[in-house]
Coordinates of C-alpha atoms in Angstrom, one line a residue:
X1 CA 164.5 181.9 -4.6
X2 CA 161.1 180.3 -3.9
X3 CA 158.1 182.5 -3.5
X4 CA 156.8 183.6 -0.1
X5 CA 155.0 180.7 1.7
X6 CA 152.0 181.4 3.9
X7 CA 153.4 179.4 6.7
X8 CA 154.0 182.2 9.2
X9 CA 154.4 180.5 12.5
X10 CA 153.9 181.9 16.0
X11 CA 152.5 181.0 19.3
X12 CA 148.9 182.1 19.9
X13 CA 148.6 185.9 20.2
X14 CA 146.3 188.2 22.2
X15 CA 142.6 188.4 21.7
X16 CA 142.6 192.2 21.4
X17 CA 145.0 193.8 18.9
X18 CA 147.2 196.5 20.5
X19 CA 147.2 200.1 19.2
X20 CA 149.3 200.6 16.0
X21 CA 153.0 200.5 15.9
X22 CA 154.6 203.5 14.2
X23 CA 153.5 206.8 15.5
X24 CA 153.6 208.3 12.1
X25 CA 150.4 206.5 11.7
X26 CA 148.9 207.5 15.1
X27 CA 148.5 210.6 17.1
X28 CA 149.0 211.5 20.7
X29 CA 151.9 211.6 23.1
X30 CA 151.5 209.3 26.2
X31 CA 149.4 206.3 25.2
X32 CA 147.7 204.3 27.9
X33 CA 146.7 201.0 26.2
X34 CA 146.8 198.2 28.6
X35 CA 146.9 195.0 26.6
X36 CA 144.6 192.0 26.6
X37 CA 146.1 190.5 29.7
X38 CA 144.1 188.6 32.2
X39 CA 144.3 189.2 35.9
X40 CA 145.5 185.7 36.7
X41 CA 149.1 184.8 37.3
X42 CA 151.2 184.8 34.2
X43 CA 152.9 181.5 33.6
X44 CA 156.3 181.5 32.0
X45 CA 159.1 184.1 31.9
X46 CA 158.5 187.5 30.3
X47 CA 160.7 189.5 27.9
X48 CA 160.7 193.3 27.4
X49 CA 161.4 195.1 24.1
X50 CA 162.5 198.7 23.6
X51 CA 161.2 199.8 20.2
X52 CA 162.8 203.2 19.5
X53 CA 161.3 204.4 16.2
X54 CA 161.7 207.7 14.2
X55 CA 158.4 209.1 15.6
X56 CA 158.0 207.4 18.9
X57 CA 159.5 205.2 21.6
X58 CA 157.7 202.3 23.2
X59 CA 158.4 199.5 25.7
X60 CA 156.5 196.3 25.3
X61 CA 156.4 193.2 27.5
X62 CA 155.7 189.7 26.0
X63 CA 155.1 186.3 27.6
X64 CA 158.0 184.2 26.1
X65 CA 156.0 181.0 26.1
X66 CA 152.9 182.3 24.2
X67 CA 154.2 185.6 22.6
X68 CA 151.2 187.3 24.1
X69 CA 151.6 191.1 24.5
X70 CA 150.9 191.9 28.1
X71 CA 151.4 195.7 28.3
X72 CA 153.1 198.6 26.7
X73 CA 153.6 202.3 26.9
X74 CA 154.4 204.8 24.1
X75 CA 155.8 208.3 23.9
X76 CA 155.9 210.4 20.7
X77 CA 159.4 211.9 19.9
X78 CA 159.9 215.4 18.6
X79 CA 161.6 215.9 15.3
X80 CA 163.5 219.1 14.7
X81 CA 163.9 220.7 11.2
X82 CA 166.5 223.5 11.8
X83 CA 166.9 224.1 8.1
X84 CA 165.3 222.9 4.9
X85 CA 166.2 219.2 4.4
X86 CA 167.7 218.9 7.9
X87 CA 166.1 216.4 10.4
X88 CA 167.4 216.1 13.9
X89 CA 166.4 214.6 17.3
X90 CA 167.6 215.1 20.8
X91 CA 169.5 212.0 22.0
X92 CA 168.7 212.8 25.6
X93 CA 165.0 213.1 24.9
X94 CA 165.2 209.7 23.2
X95 CA 167.0 208.2 26.2
X96 CA 164.5 209.8 28.7
X97 CA 161.6 208.4 26.7
X98 CA 163.0 204.9 27.0
X99 CA 163.2 205.2 30.8
X100 CA 159.7 206.7 30.9
X101 CA 158.3 203.9 28.8
X102 CA 159.9 201.2 30.9
X103 CA 158.7 202.7 34.2
X104 CA 155.2 203.3 32.9
X105 CA 154.9 199.8 31.5
X106 CA 156.2 198.3 34.8
X107 CA 153.5 200.3 36.6
X108 CA 150.8 198.9 34.3
X109 CA 152.1 195.4 34.9
X110 CA 151.8 196.0 38.6
X111 CA 148.1 197.0 38.1
X112 CA 147.6 193.7 36.3
X113 CA 149.1 191.8 39.2
X114 CA 152.0 190.7 37.1
X115 CA 155.4 190.6 38.9
X116 CA 158.0 192.5 37.0
X117 CA 160.7 190.2 38.4
X118 CA 159.4 187.8 35.8
X119 CA 161.1 190.0 33.1
X120 CA 164.2 188.0 32.3
X121 CA 165.7 189.9 29.4
X122 CA 165.3 193.1 27.3
X123 CA 165.7 193.5 23.5
X124 CA 166.4 196.7 21.7
X125 CA 165.0 197.6 18.2
X126 CA 165.7 201.0 16.7
X127 CA 165.4 203.4 13.8
X128 CA 168.5 202.6 11.8
X129 CA 171.3 204.9 10.4
X130 CA 170.5 207.8 12.7
X131 CA 173.8 209.1 13.9
X132 CA 174.9 210.1 17.5
X133 CA 178.3 211.3 18.7
X134 CA 178.8 211.7 22.5
X135 CA 181.5 212.3 25.1
X136 CA 182.4 209.2 27.0
X137 CA 183.6 211.2 30.0
X138 CA 180.5 213.4 30.6
X139 CA 178.0 211.2 28.8
X140 CA 176.7 214.2 27.0
X141 CA 175.8 214.1 23.3
X142 CA 178.0 216.5 21.3
X143 CA 175.3 217.4 18.8
X144 CA 171.8 216.4 18.0
X145 CA 171.1 213.0 16.5
X146 CA 171.2 213.4 12.7
X147 CA 168.2 211.4 11.5
X148 CA 168.3 208.9 8.6
X149 CA 165.9 211.2 6.5
X150 CA 168.3 214.1 6.8
X151 CA 169.6 215.6 3.5
X152 CA 172.4 218.0 4.6
X153 CA 175.1 215.7 3.2
X154 CA 174.0 215.8 -0.4
X155 CA 177.0 217.8 -1.6
X156 CA 179.3 215.4 0.4
X157 CA 177.7 212.5 -1.4
X158 CA 178.3 214.2 -4.8
X159 CA 181.9 214.9 -4.1
X160 CA 182.7 211.5 -2.6
X161 CA 181.0 209.7 -5.6
X162 CA 183.5 211.3 -7.9
X163 CA 186.2 209.5 -6.0
X164 CA 184.8 206.0 -6.6
X165 CA 186.3 204.4 -9.7
X166 CA 183.5 203.5 -12.2
X167 CA 184.9 200.0 -12.7
X168 CA 185.3 199.3 -9.0
X169 CA 182.5 200.5 -6.7
X170 CA 184.2 199.2 -3.6
X171 CA 181.6 201.0 -1.4
X172 CA 178.7 199.0 -2.9
X173 CA 180.6 195.7 -3.2
X174 CA 181.7 195.8 0.5
X175 CA 178.6 197.3 2.1
X176 CA 175.7 196.4 -0.3
X177 CA 174.6 200.0 -0.2
X178 CA 174.5 202.9 -2.7
X179 CA 176.3 206.1 -1.7
X180 CA 173.5 208.1 -0.3
X181 CA 172.6 210.7 2.4
X182 CA 170.6 207.9 4.0
X183 CA 173.5 206.1 5.7
X184 CA 175.5 206.9 8.8
X185 CA 179.0 207.3 7.3
X186 CA 178.2 210.6 5.5
X187 CA 176.4 212.0 8.5
X188 CA 179.4 211.2 10.7
X189 CA 181.7 212.7 8.1
X190 CA 179.6 215.9 8.2
X191 CA 179.7 216.1 12.0
X192 CA 183.5 215.6 12.0
X193 CA 183.9 218.4 9.4
X194 CA 181.4 220.9 10.8
X195 CA 181.0 220.6 14.6
X196 CA 183.9 221.9 16.6
X197 CA 182.8 220.0 19.8
X198 CA 182.9 216.7 17.9
X199 CA 186.4 217.5 16.4
X200 CA 187.8 218.4 19.8
X201 CA 186.3 215.3 21.5
X202 CA 187.9 213.1 18.8
X203 CA 191.3 214.9 19.3
X204 CA 191.0 214.4 23.1
X205 CA 190.0 210.7 22.6
X206 CA 186.7 211.3 24.3
X207 CA 184.3 210.8 21.4
X208 CA 182.1 207.7 20.8
X209 CA 180.0 207.2 17.7
X210 CA 176.9 205.0 17.5
X211 CA 173.6 204.5 15.9
X212 CA 170.6 204.8 18.3
X213 CA 171.0 201.2 19.5
X214 CA 174.6 201.9 20.6
X215 CA 173.6 205.2 22.4
X216 CA 170.8 203.4 24.3
X217 CA 172.8 200.3 25.2
X218 CA 175.8 202.3 26.4
X219 CA 173.5 204.6 28.5
X220 CA 171.3 201.8 29.9
X221 CA 174.3 199.6 30.9
X222 CA 176.0 202.4 33.0
X223 CA 177.0 205.2 30.6
X224 CA 180.1 206.9 32.0
X225 CA 180.3 204.2 34.7
X226 CA 181.3 201.3 32.5
X227 CA 178.6 201.5 29.8
X228 CA 179.0 198.9 27.0
X229 CA 179.8 200.5 23.6
X230 CA 178.5 198.0 21.1
X231 CA 176.2 197.5 18.1
X232 CA 174.9 194.5 16.3
X233 CA 175.6 193.3 12.8
X234 CA 172.3 194.6 11.4
X235 CA 172.8 198.1 12.6
X236 CA 176.5 198.1 11.7
X237 CA 175.5 197.1 8.1
X238 CA 173.6 200.4 7.7
X239 CA 176.6 202.6 8.5
X240 CA 178.4 202.2 5.1
X241 CA 181.6 201.5 7.2
X242 CA 181.0 197.8 7.7
X243 CA 182.1 195.0 5.4
X244 CA 179.0 192.7 5.2
X245 CA 181.2 189.7 4.0
X246 CA 183.8 189.7 6.8
X247 CA 181.4 191.2 9.4
X248 CA 184.0 193.8 10.5
X249 CA 184.6 197.5 10.3
X250 CA 186.5 198.1 7.1
X251 CA 189.7 200.2 7.2
X252 CA 189.4 201.2 3.5
X253 CA 185.9 202.4 4.0
X254 CA 186.8 204.3 7.2
X255 CA 189.7 206.0 5.4
X256 CA 187.5 206.9 2.4
X257 CA 184.9 208.6 4.6
X258 CA 187.5 210.1 7.0
X259 CA 186.3 208.2 10.1
X260 CA 188.7 207.4 12.9
X261 CA 188.1 203.7 13.8
X262 CA 188.6 204.1 17.5
X263 CA 185.3 205.9 17.9
X264 CA 183.3 203.0 16.5
X265 CA 181.4 200.5 18.7
X266 CA 182.2 196.8 19.0
X267 CA 180.1 194.7 16.6
X268 CA 178.3 191.8 18.2
X269 CA 175.6 189.3 17.1
X270 CA 171.9 190.2 17.4
X271 CA 171.3 187.8 20.3
X272 CA 173.7 187.7 23.2
X273 CA 174.1 189.3 26.6
X274 CA 175.6 192.8 26.0
X275 CA 175.3 194.0 29.6
X276 CA 172.9 194.6 32.5
X277 CA 170.4 197.4 33.1
X278 CA 172.0 199.7 35.7
X279 CA 169.1 201.8 36.7
X280 CA 165.3 202.0 37.0
X281 CA 162.6 199.4 37.7
X282 CA 164.5 196.7 35.7
X283 CA 167.9 197.2 37.2
X284 CA 170.0 194.0 36.8
X285 CA 168.0 192.6 33.9
X286 CA 170.3 191.6 30.9
X287 CA 170.0 193.5 27.6
X288 CA 170.4 190.5 25.3
X289 CA 168.8 191.3 21.9
X290 CA 169.6 194.1 19.4
X291 CA 168.2 194.4 15.9
X292 CA 167.7 197.4 13.5
X293 CA 163.9 197.8 13.3
X294 CA 163.4 196.3 9.9
X295 CA 165.5 193.2 10.7
X296 CA 163.5 192.9 14.0
X297 CA 160.2 192.9 12.0
X298 CA 161.7 190.2 9.7
X299 CA 162.4 188.0 12.8
X300 CA 159.0 188.9 14.4
X301 CA 157.2 187.9 11.1
X302 CA 159.2 184.6 11.3
X303 CA 160.7 185.1 7.9
X304 CA 163.5 182.5 8.6
X305 CA 163.4 180.7 5.2
X306 CA 164.9 181.9 2.0
X307 CA 162.4 183.8 -0.1
X308 CA 160.2 184.8 2.8
X309 CA 159.5 188.6 3.0
X310 CA 157.7 191.3 4.9
X311 CA 156.8 194.9 4.4
X312 CA 156.7 197.3 7.4
X313 CA 154.6 200.5 7.2
X314 CA 156.2 203.0 9.6
X315 CA 157.6 206.4 9.0
X316 CA 159.0 204.9 5.9
X317 CA 158.1 201.7 4.1
X318 CA 160.6 198.7 4.1
X319 CA 160.3 195.5 2.2
X320 CA 162.8 192.8 3.2
X321 CA 163.3 189.4 1.7
X322 CA 165.4 186.7 3.4
X323 CA 168.2 185.5 1.0
X324 CA 169.8 183.1 3.4
X325 CA 173.6 182.8 4.0
X326 CA 174.2 184.4 0.6
X327 CA 174.6 188.1 -0.3
X328 CA 172.3 188.7 -3.3
X329 CA 173.1 192.0 -5.1
X330 CA 170.3 193.8 -6.8
X331 CA 170.1 194.9 -10.4
X332 CA 167.0 196.9 -9.7
X333 CA 167.8 199.5 -7.0
X334 CA 167.4 197.3 -3.9
X335 CA 169.9 197.2 -1.0
X336 CA 171.8 194.2 0.2
X337 CA 171.9 194.1 4.0
X338 CA 172.4 191.9 7.0
X339 CA 169.1 190.4 8.1
X340 CA 170.2 188.9 11.5
X341 CA 172.7 186.8 13.3
X342 CA 170.9 185.2 16.2
X343 CA 173.9 184.2 18.4
X344 CA 177.6 184.6 18.6
X345 CA 178.2 181.2 17.0
X346 CA 175.2 181.2 14.7
X347 CA 175.4 181.9 11.0
X348 CA 174.6 185.3 9.5
X349 CA 171.6 185.7 7.3
X350 CA 171.3 188.4 4.6
X351 CA 168.3 190.2 3.0
X352 CA 167.4 192.2 -0.1
X353 CA 165.7 195.5 1.0
X354 CA 163.5 198.0 -0.8
X355 CA 163.5 201.2 1.2
X356 CA 160.9 204.0 0.8
X357 CA 161.6 207.2 2.8
X358 CA 158.1 208.5 3.3
X359 CA 155.1 206.4 4.2
X360 CA 153.5 207.2 7.6
X361 CA 155.4 210.4 7.5
X362 CA 153.1 211.7 4.8
X363 CA 150.2 211.3 7.2
X364 CA 152.1 213.2 9.9
X365 CA 152.8 215.9 7.4
X366 CA 149.1 216.2 6.5
X367 CA 148.4 216.5 10.2
X368 CA 151.2 218.8 11.4
X369 CA 152.1 220.9 8.3
X370 CA 148.8 221.2 6.4
X371 CA 146.4 220.7 9.3
X372 CA 143.8 218.9 7.2
X373 CA 143.5 216.2 9.9
X374 CA 143.8 216.5 13.6
X375 CA 144.8 212.9 14.3
X376 CA 146.5 210.4 12.1
X377 CA 143.6 208.0 12.3
X378 CA 141.3 210.6 10.6
X379 CA 143.0 210.0 7.3
X380 CA 141.0 206.8 6.9
X381 CA 137.7 208.6 7.5
X382 CA 138.6 211.3 4.9
X383 CA 139.7 208.8 2.3
X384 CA 136.5 206.7 2.9
X385 CA 134.3 209.7 2.2
X386 CA 135.4 209.8 -1.5
X387 CA 136.8 206.3 -2.2
X388 CA 139.0 207.7 -5.0
X389 CA 141.7 210.3 -5.5
X390 CA 139.7 211.6 -8.5
X391 CA 142.8 211.7 -10.7
X392 CA 145.0 213.4 -8.1
X393 CA 148.5 211.9 -7.5
X394 CA 150.8 212.6 -4.6
X395 CA 154.5 211.8 -4.8
X396 CA 155.9 212.4 -1.2
X397 CA 159.5 212.8 -2.2
X398 CA 160.3 215.0 0.8
X399 CA 163.8 213.5 1.1
X400 CA 164.3 212.7 -2.5
X401 CA 163.4 209.2 -3.8
X402 CA 164.9 206.1 -2.3
X403 CA 164.4 202.6 -3.9
X404 CA 164.3 201.8 -6.7
X405 CA 165.3 205.3 -8.1
X406 CA 167.9 206.7 -5.6
X407 CA 167.2 210.1 -6.9
X408 CA 168.2 212.9 -4.4
X409 CA 167.1 215.7 -6.8
X410 CA 163.4 214.7 -6.5
X411 CA 160.9 216.6 -4.3
X412 CA 157.3 216.1 -3.3
X413 CA 154.6 217.0 -5.8
X414 CA 150.8 216.8 -5.9
X415 CA 149.5 216.7 -9.5
X416 CA 146.3 216.1 -11.4
X417 CA 144.4 218.8 -9.4
X418 CA 141.1 220.3 -10.6
X419 CA 138.6 222.7 -9.0
X420 CA 136.8 219.6 -7.9
X421 CA 139.7 218.2 -5.8
X422 CA 139.3 218.6 -2.1
X423 CA 141.1 217.5 1.1
X424 CA 139.5 214.0 0.9
X425 CA 141.0 213.4 -2.5
X426 CA 144.4 214.5 -1.3
X427 CA 144.1 212.2 1.8
X428 CA 143.2 209.3 -0.6
X429 CA 146.1 210.1 -2.9
X430 CA 148.5 210.1 0.1
X431 CA 147.4 206.6 1.0
X432 CA 147.7 205.5 -2.6
X433 CA 151.2 206.9 -2.7
X434 CA 152.3 204.5 0.0
X435 CA 150.8 201.6 -2.0
X436 CA 152.3 202.7 -5.3
X437 CA 155.8 203.0 -3.7
X438 CA 155.4 199.5 -2.3
X439 CA 154.4 198.2 -5.7
X440 CA 157.6 199.7 -7.1
X441 CA 159.9 198.0 -4.6
X442 CA 157.9 194.7 -4.9
X443 CA 158.3 194.7 -8.7
X444 CA 162.1 195.2 -8.2
X445 CA 162.2 192.4 -5.6
X446 CA 160.3 190.0 -8.0
X447 CA 162.7 190.9 -10.8
X448 CA 165.8 190.3 -8.6
X449 CA 164.4 187.0 -7.0
X450 CA 163.0 185.6 -10.2
X451 CA 159.9 184.1 -8.5
X452 CA 157.1 186.6 -7.8
X453 CA 155.7 186.8 -4.2
X454 CA 152.3 185.2 -4.1
X455 CA 151.1 187.5 -1.3
X456 CA 152.6 190.2 0.9
X457 CA 153.1 189.9 4.7
X458 CA 152.7 193.3 6.3
X459 CA 153.1 194.9 9.7
X460 CA 153.6 198.4 11.3
X461 CA 151.3 201.1 12.6
X462 CA 149.7 202.0 9.3
X463 CA 148.4 198.4 8.8
X464 CA 145.5 199.3 11.2
X465 CA 144.1 201.4 8.3
X466 CA 141.8 199.0 6.5
X467 CA 141.4 201.3 3.4
X468 CA 145.2 201.4 3.1
X469 CA 145.4 197.6 3.3
X470 CA 142.6 197.1 0.7
X471 CA 144.2 199.6 -1.6
X472 CA 147.5 197.8 -1.2
X473 CA 146.0 194.5 -2.3
X474 CA 144.3 196.2 -5.3
X475 CA 147.5 198.0 -6.4
X476 CA 149.7 194.9 -6.1
X477 CA 147.0 192.5 -7.5
X478 CA 148.0 189.9 -4.8
X479 CA 146.5 189.3 -1.3
X480 CA 147.9 191.3 1.6
X481 CA 148.2 189.3 4.9
X482 CA 148.4 191.0 8.3
X483 CA 149.0 189.3 11.7
X484 CA 146.3 190.1 14.3
X485 CA 149.1 191.4 16.5
X486 CA 151.0 193.9 14.4
X487 CA 153.8 194.6 16.9
X488 CA 156.2 192.4 15.0
X489 CA 159.2 194.8 15.4
X490 CA 159.1 194.7 19.2
X491 CA 158.3 190.9 19.0
X492 CA 161.4 190.3 16.9
X493 CA 163.6 192.2 19.4
X494 CA 162.0 190.3 22.3
X495 CA 162.6 186.9 20.6
X496 CA 166.3 187.7 20.0
X497 CA 166.7 188.7 23.7
X498 CA 164.8 185.7 25.1
X499 CA 166.7 183.2 22.9
X500 CA 170.1 184.6 23.8
X501 CA 172.7 182.2 25.4
X502 CA 172.5 182.6 29.2
X503 CA 168.8 183.7 29.0
X504 CA 167.2 180.8 27.1
X505 CA 163.6 181.6 27.8
X506 CA 162.4 181.8 24.2
X507 CA 162.7 178.9 21.8
X508 CA 163.1 179.7 18.1
X509 CA 162.8 176.1 17.1
X510 CA 160.1 175.7 14.3
X511 CA 158.3 173.0 16.3
X512 CA 157.8 175.4 19.3
X513 CA 156.2 178.0 17.1
X514 CA 152.5 177.6 16.2
X515 CA 150.3 179.3 13.6
X516 CA 149.4 183.0 13.9
X517 CA 146.0 184.4 13.3
X518 CA 146.0 186.5 10.1
X519 CA 143.7 189.0 8.5
X520 CA 143.7 188.8 4.7
X521 CA 142.8 191.4 2.1
X522 CA 142.1 190.1 -1.4
X523 CA 142.4 192.3 -4.5
X524 CA 138.9 193.7 -5.5
X525 CA 139.6 195.6 -8.7
X526 CA 140.6 194.1 -12.0
X527 CA 144.3 194.0 -12.9
X528 CA 143.8 196.3 -15.9
X529 CA 142.4 199.2 -13.9
X530 CA 145.2 198.7 -11.4
X531 CA 147.8 198.9 -14.2
X532 CA 146.4 202.1 -15.6
X533 CA 146.6 203.8 -12.1
X534 CA 150.1 202.5 -11.6
X535 CA 151.3 203.8 -15.0
X536 CA 149.9 207.2 -14.2
X537 CA 151.7 207.2 -10.9
X538 CA 155.0 206.5 -12.7
X539 CA 154.3 209.5 -14.9
X540 CA 153.9 211.6 -11.7
X541 CA 157.2 210.2 -10.3
X542 CA 159.0 211.3 -13.4
X543 CA 157.7 214.8 -12.9
X544 CA 159.0 214.9 -9.3
X545 CA 162.6 214.4 -10.4
X546 CA 165.2 217.1 -11.1
X547 CA 163.7 219.8 -8.8
X548 CA 166.8 220.4 -6.9
X549 CA 169.5 221.5 -9.3
X550 CA 172.0 223.2 -7.0
X551 CA 172.7 222.4 -3.5
X552 CA 173.0 225.1 -0.9
X553 CA 176.5 225.0 0.7
X554 CA 176.7 222.8 3.9
X555 CA 177.2 225.5 6.5
X556 CA 179.4 224.8 9.4
X557 CA 178.0 224.7 12.9
X558 CA 179.7 226.5 15.8

């Protein structure tokens, strides 16, 4: 593959950058934030995007001719930790937050004298893998959503891995994924084994399974009154039940994980009309785009050519590189995944992905668990006060280690402490941890691709932190390049929705996309110093492994 080319193309973007994307990197619940929209008539059709992340939900509205962000609203989502290693969310709270964000954004557009009847389509982007099972007759979730970070299925993973022949890892060859607590199949297996309400609904043929996109699209298109039960290829590719070659649910995989195929959603492309909004201010508007959040960011960053890559800094950190129509399997701990399929009759594109579980989530942890900052933005101020971690290293392996290690026994550690260490050094070490983890997955990507990336395209909420961006350039020893409008995940979902057949208000032709304004961070330390810090980090990572030696039994739930 060729290296990443700095030819990111886009229509002109807003003068004022919006507030940051992923809430792990911001504080607050209901964010106002009217965008840089002028009070004159807006020319050209508009497209809305639901961006349902791990830490917040937002709804954003773009002008399809200029990609200008006109307005948005955001609501932080509660995460529940009922037991150690368990992470859950309330599917109804998530759905309610989507309706709230849509209504509030429409009100803001009204205040800007923008007619909401100009909104011609809605795209959905979502946290991937998070698993919901609901009753199609009542519309009620049968259990909380089991979030991608959740670790309760570790013993399931261990027992299932013993049943995969060493010489034929059919799970990896069909799905591109390692057997891990991260993906939906094992979460669904746990729900079927442990939650009586789920078991009964399956017996009574009332249960539906979906990732967050499926739950939202089914609910928004009518729910119990004819809601559309579907997902797209990118979200399906994260369930571990989907054959990424044939682009279908795989009977052998479903049998292996004990999943009845009749509860699975229909798999569609990432850009087509799935159904119409059935309630709220945008009733009657088609939902016509659907992409898992990392695929949406790849599209929003215009990484349409082989070898183009982006890194998103949200709750976790996700580096994706477009590998074209070919599945490339990694020898260095990366995942093979579906990048996008922008139309029913359009070809599928694949990507290599490096997934880091904890990025912005470490900032939220410093805020909510340790209380050393009151808002997520404060971490930049603390880190700036010292400008160094003073030999302190923080490995935030709260959910084990993802790429490139896939080591579930790891747990978080802070090491290299002295009496001199204070909260500013810990804050700095937390930011460095995000950068070191990115360096590890970038190294793996370069080894798999053969041609090193010449610079890194970035997006996501944490990219508003200038110290983090400079640190990232220093630790990678290559420039870090950030679009002036960092809402690329929502933009990607809006592009997919606006380009859908039957909507056709957003052209994805290269000649219709002009250059984006970028901010560039150049490395400022010498490569030797960077290497010393990186090798010390790797020592700390080794010390984080092997903490969990025995798993507590996976208790049943009444």
